[in-house]
PDB file of C-alpha atoms in Angstrom:
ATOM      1  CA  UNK A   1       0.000   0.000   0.000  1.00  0.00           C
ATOM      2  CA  UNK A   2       1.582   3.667  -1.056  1.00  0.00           C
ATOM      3  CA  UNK A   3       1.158   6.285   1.573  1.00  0.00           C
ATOM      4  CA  UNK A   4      -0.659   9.036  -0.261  1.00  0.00           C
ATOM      5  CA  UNK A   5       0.400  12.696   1.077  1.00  0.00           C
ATOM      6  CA  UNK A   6      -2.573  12.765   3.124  1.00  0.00           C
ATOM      7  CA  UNK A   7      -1.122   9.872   4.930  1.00  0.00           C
ATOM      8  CA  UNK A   8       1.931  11.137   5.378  1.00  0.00           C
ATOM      9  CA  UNK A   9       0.598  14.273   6.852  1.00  0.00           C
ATOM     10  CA  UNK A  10      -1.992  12.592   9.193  1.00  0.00           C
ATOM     11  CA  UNK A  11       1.063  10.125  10.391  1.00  0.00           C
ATOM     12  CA  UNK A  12       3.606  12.803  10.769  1.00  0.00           C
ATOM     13  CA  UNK A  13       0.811  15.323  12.713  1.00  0.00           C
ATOM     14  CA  UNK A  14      -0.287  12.558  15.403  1.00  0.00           C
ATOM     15  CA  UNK A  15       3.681  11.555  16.042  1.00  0.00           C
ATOM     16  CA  UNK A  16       4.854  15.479  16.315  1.00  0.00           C
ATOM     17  CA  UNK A  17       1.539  16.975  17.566  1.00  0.00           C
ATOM     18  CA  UNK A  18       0.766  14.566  20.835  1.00  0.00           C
ATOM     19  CA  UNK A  19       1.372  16.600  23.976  1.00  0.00           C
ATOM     20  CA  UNK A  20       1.090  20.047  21.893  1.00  0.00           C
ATOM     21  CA  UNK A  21      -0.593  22.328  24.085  1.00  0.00           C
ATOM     22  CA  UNK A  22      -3.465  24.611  21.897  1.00  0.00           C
ATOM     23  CA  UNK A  23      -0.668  27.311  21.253  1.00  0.00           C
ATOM     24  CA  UNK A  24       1.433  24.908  19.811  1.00  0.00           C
ATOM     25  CA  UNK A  25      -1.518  23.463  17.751  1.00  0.00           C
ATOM     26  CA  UNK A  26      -1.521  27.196  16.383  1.00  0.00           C
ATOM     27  CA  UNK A  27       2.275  27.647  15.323  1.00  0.00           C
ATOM     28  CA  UNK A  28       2.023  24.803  13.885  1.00  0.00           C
ATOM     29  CA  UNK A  29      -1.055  25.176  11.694  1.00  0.00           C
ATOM     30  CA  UNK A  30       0.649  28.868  11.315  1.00  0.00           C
ATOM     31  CA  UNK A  31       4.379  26.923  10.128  1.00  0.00           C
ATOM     32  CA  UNK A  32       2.282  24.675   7.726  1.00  0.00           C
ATOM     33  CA  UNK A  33       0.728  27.632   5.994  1.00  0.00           C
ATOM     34  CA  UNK A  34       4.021  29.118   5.042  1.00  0.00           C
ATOM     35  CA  UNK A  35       5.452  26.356   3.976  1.00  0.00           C
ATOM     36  CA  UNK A  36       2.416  25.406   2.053  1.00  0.00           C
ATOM     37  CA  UNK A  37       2.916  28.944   0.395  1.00  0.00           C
ATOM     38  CA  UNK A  38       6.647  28.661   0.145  1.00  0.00           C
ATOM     39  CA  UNK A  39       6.309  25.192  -2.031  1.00  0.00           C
ATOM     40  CA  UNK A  40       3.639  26.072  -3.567  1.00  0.00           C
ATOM     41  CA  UNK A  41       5.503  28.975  -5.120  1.00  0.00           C
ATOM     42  CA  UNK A  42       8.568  26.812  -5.304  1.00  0.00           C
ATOM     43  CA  UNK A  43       6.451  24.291  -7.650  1.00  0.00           C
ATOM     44  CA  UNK A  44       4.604  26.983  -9.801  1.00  0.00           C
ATOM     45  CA  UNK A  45       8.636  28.090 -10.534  1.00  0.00           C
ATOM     46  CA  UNK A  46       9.339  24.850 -11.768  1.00  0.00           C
ATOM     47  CA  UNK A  47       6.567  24.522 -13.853  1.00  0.00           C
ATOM     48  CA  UNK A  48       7.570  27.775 -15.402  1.00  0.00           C
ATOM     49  CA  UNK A  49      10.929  26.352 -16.230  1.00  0.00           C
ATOM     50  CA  UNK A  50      11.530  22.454 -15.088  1.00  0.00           C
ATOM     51  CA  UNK A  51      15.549  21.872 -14.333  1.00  0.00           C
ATOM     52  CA  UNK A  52      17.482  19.429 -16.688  1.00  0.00           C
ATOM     53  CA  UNK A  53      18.212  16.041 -15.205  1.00  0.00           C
ATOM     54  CA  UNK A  54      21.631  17.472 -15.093  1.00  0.00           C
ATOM     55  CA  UNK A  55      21.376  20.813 -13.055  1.00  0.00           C
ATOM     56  CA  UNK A  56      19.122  18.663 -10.203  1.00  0.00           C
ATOM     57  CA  UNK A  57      20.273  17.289  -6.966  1.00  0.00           C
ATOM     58  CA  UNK A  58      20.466  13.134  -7.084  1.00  0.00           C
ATOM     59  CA  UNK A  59      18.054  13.419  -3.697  1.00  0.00           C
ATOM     60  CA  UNK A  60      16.242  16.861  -4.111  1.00  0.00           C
ATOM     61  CA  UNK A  61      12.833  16.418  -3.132  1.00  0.00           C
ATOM     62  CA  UNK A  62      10.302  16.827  -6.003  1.00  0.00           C
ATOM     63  CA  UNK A  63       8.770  20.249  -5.860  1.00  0.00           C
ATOM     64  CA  UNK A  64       4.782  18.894  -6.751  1.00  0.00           C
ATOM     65  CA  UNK A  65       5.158  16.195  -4.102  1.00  0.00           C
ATOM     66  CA  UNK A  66       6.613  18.507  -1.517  1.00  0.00           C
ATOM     67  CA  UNK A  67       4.056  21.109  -2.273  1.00  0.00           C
ATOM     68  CA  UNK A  68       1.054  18.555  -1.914  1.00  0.00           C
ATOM     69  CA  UNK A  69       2.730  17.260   1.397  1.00  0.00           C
ATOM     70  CA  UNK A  70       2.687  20.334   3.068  1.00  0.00           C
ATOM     71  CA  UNK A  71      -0.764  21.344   1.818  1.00  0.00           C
ATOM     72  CA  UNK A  72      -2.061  17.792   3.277  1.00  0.00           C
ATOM     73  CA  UNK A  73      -0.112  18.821   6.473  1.00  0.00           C
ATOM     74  CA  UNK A  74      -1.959  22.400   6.968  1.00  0.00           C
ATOM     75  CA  UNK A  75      -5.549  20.944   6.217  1.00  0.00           C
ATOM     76  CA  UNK A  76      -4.522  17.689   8.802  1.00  0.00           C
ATOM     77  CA  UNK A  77      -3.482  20.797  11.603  1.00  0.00           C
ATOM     78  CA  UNK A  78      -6.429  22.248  10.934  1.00  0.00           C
ATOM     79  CA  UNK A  79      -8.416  19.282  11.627  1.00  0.00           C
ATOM     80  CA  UNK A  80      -6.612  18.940  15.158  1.00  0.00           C
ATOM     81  CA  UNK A  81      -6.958  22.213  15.784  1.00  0.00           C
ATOM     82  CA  UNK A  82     -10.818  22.527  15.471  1.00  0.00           C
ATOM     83  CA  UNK A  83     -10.993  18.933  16.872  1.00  0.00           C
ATOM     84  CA  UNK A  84      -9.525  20.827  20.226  1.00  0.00           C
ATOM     85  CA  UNK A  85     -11.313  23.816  19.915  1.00  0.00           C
ATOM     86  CA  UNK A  86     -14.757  21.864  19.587  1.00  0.00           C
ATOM     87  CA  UNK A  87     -13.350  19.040  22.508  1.00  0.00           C
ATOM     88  CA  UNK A  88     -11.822  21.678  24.812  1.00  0.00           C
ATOM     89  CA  UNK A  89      -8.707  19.911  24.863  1.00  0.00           C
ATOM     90  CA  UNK A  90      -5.830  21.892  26.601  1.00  0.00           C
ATOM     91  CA  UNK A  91      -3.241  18.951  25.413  1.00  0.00           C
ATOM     92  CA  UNK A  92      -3.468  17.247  21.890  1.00  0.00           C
ATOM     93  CA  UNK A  93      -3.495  13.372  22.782  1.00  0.00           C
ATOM     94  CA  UNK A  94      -4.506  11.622  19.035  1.00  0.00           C
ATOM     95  CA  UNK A  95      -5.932   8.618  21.169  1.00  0.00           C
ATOM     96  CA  UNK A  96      -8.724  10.335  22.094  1.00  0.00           C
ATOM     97  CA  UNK A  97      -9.631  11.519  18.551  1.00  0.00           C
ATOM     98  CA  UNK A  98     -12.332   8.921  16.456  1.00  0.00           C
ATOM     99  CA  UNK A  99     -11.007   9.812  13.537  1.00  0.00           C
ATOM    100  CA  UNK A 100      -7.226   9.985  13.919  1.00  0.00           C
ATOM    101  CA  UNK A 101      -7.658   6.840  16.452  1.00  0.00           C
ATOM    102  CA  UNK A 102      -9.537   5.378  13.255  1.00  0.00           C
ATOM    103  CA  UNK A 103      -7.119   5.725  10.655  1.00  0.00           C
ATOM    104  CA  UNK A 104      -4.219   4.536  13.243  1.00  0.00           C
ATOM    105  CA  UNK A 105      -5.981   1.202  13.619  1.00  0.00           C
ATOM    106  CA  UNK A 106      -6.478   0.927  10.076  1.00  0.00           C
ATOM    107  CA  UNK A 107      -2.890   1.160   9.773  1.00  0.00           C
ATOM    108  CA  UNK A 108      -1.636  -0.768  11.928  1.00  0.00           C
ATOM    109  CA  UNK A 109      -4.004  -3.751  10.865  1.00  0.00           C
ATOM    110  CA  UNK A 110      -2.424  -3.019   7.036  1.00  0.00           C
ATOM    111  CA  UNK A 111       1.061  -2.604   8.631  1.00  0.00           C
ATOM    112  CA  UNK A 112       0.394  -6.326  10.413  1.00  0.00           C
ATOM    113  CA  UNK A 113      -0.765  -7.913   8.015  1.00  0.00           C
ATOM    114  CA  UNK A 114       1.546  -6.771   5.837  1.00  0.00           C
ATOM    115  CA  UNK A 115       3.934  -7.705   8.124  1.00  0.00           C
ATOM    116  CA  UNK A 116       2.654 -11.317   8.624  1.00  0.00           C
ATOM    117  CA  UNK A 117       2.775 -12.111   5.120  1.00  0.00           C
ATOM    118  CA  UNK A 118       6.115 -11.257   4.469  1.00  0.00           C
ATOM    119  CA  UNK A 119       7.157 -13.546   6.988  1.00  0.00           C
ATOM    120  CA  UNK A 120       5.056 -15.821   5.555  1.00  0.00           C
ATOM    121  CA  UNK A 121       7.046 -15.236   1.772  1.00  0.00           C
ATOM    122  CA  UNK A 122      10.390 -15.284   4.117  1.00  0.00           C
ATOM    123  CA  UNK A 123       9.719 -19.084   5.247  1.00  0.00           C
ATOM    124  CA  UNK A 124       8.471 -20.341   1.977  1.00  0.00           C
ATOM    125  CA  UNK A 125      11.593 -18.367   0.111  1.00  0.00           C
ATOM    126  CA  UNK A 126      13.888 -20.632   3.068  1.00  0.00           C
ATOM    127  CA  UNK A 127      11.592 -24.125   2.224  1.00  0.00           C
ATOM    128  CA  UNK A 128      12.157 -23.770  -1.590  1.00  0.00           C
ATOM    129  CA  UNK A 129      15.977 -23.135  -0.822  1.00  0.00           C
ATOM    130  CA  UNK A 130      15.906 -26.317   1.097  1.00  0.00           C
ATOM    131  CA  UNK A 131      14.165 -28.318  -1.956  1.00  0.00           C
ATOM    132  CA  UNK A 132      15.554 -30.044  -4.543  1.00  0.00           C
ATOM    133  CA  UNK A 133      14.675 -29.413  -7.790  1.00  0.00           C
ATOM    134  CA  UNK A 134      15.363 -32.042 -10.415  1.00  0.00           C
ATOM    135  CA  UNK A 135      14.588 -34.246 -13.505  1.00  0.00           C
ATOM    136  CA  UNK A 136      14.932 -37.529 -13.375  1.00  0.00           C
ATOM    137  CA  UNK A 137      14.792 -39.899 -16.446  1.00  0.00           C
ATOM    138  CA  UNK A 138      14.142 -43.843 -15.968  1.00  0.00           C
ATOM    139  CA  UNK A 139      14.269 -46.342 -18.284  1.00  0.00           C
ATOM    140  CA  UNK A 140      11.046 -47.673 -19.716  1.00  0.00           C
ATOM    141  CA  UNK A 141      10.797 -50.611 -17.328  1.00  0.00           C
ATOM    142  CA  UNK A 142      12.025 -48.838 -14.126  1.00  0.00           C
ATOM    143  CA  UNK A 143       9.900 -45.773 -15.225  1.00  0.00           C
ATOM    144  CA  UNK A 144       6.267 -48.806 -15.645  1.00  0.00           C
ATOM    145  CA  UNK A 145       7.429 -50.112 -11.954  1.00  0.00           C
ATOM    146  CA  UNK A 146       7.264 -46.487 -10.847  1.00  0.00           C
ATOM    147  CA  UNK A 147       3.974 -45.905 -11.985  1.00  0.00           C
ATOM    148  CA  UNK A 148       2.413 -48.935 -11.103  1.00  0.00           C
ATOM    149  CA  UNK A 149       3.697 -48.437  -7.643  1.00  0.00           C
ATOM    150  CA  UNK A 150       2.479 -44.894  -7.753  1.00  0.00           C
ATOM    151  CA  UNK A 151      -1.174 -46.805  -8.645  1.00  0.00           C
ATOM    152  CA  UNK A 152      -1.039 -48.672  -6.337  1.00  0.00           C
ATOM    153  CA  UNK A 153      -0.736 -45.982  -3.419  1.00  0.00           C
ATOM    154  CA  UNK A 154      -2.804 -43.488  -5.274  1.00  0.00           C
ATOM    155  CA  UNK A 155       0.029 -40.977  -5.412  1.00  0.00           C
ATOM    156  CA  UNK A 156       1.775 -39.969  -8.442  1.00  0.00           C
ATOM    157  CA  UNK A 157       4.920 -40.964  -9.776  1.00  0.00           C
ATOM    158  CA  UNK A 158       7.083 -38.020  -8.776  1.00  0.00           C
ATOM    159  CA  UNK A 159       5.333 -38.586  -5.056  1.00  0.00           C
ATOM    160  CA  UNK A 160       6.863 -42.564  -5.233  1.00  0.00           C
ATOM    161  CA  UNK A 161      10.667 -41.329  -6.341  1.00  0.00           C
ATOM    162  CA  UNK A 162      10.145 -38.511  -3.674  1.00  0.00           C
ATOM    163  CA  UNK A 163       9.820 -40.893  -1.121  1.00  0.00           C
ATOM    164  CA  UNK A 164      12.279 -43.404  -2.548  1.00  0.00           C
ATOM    165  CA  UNK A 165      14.888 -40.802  -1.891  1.00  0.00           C
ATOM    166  CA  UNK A 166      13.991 -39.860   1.275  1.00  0.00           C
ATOM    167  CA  UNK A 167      14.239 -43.776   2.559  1.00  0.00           C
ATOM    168  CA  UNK A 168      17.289 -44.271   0.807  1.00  0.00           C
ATOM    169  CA  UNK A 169      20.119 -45.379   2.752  1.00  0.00           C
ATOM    170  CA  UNK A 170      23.685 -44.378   2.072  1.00  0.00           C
ATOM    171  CA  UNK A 171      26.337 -47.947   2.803  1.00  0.00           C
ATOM    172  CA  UNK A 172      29.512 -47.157   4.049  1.00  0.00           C
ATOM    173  CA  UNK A 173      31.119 -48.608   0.803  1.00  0.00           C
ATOM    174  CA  UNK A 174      28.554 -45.408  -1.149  1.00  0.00           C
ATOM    175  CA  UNK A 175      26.421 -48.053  -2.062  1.00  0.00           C
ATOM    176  CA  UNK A 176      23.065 -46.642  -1.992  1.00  0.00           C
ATOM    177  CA  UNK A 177      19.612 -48.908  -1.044  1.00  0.00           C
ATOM    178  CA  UNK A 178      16.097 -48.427   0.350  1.00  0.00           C
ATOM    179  CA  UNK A 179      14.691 -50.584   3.122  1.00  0.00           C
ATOM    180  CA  UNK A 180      11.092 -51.966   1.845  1.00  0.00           C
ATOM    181  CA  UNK A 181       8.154 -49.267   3.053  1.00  0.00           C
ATOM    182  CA  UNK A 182       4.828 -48.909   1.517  1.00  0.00           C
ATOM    183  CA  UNK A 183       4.435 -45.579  -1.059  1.00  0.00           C
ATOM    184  CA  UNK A 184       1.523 -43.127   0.708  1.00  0.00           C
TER     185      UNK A 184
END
């Protein structure tokens, strides 16, 4: 899941804004408005005339996505803002707000999941390095005892040589064998 700038913003507000007293609440929602101005302006100028690849910085921030994160970020302080005003909050705490609270859990639960199945990839990426991989060709009658062993057990053939090779037996001499079992 990509983390759209309104994301970012709501994120970055509830992690720098908890324990922000009202006045704080303010200078920021003030801060957010000049910066939105400030990269706003910043972006109109390179729309006017874009840089060559060559004049840019290698990690210069993009002026249209740093413009749109700091708009996000002024509308998401003035959501705390009149969420305090309308609570009479003294102290921003973003448990206490539905929506922020909301969007958190919704997040998480993503970031969990997320989390979960990539652990999940992670074991079956260390089973298939485990595995063996191979093609094996029989002669014509080895190849018919196979598969009418492989009948017999109603498994398939690869199933039979699977389990062939994990009974087999390595001698001392490197003579190889397989004490008798039934196929399953």
């Amino acid at each position: 899941m990509i983390w759209t700038s309104e994301d970012v913003a709501r994120d970055s507000v509830r992690r720098n804004g908890a324990g922000l007293t009202a006045r704080g609440v303010d200078e920021a929602v003030a801060e957010a408005a000049v910066r939105e101005r400030e990269t706003e302006a910043e972006r109109q100028a390179a729309l006017r005339s874009p840089p060559r690849d060559l004049e840019q910085e290698p990690f210069a921030w993009d002026p249209e996505e740093l413009a749109e994160r700091w708009a996000a970020k002024h509308v998401e302080w003035h959501r705390v803002q009149a969420l305090m005003e309308s609570s009479g909050w003294t102290v921003y705490e973003p448990e206490k707000g539905a929506e922020g609270a909301a969007w958190a859990r919704e997040r998480e639960t993503w970031r969990a999941g997320f989390l979960e199945r990539q652990a999940a990839h992670q074991a079956r990426r260390r089973d298939e390095r485990d595995e063996l991989r191979a093609e094996v060709r029989l002669t014509a009658p080895a190849g018919r005892r196979i598969q009418a062993l492989a009948a017999r057990a109603g498994v398939s053939p690869d199933q039979v040589v699977a389990q062939l090779a994990k009974h087999a037996v390595a001698g001392e001499d490197g003579t190889v064998s397989v004490p008798a079992f039934n196929p399953r």
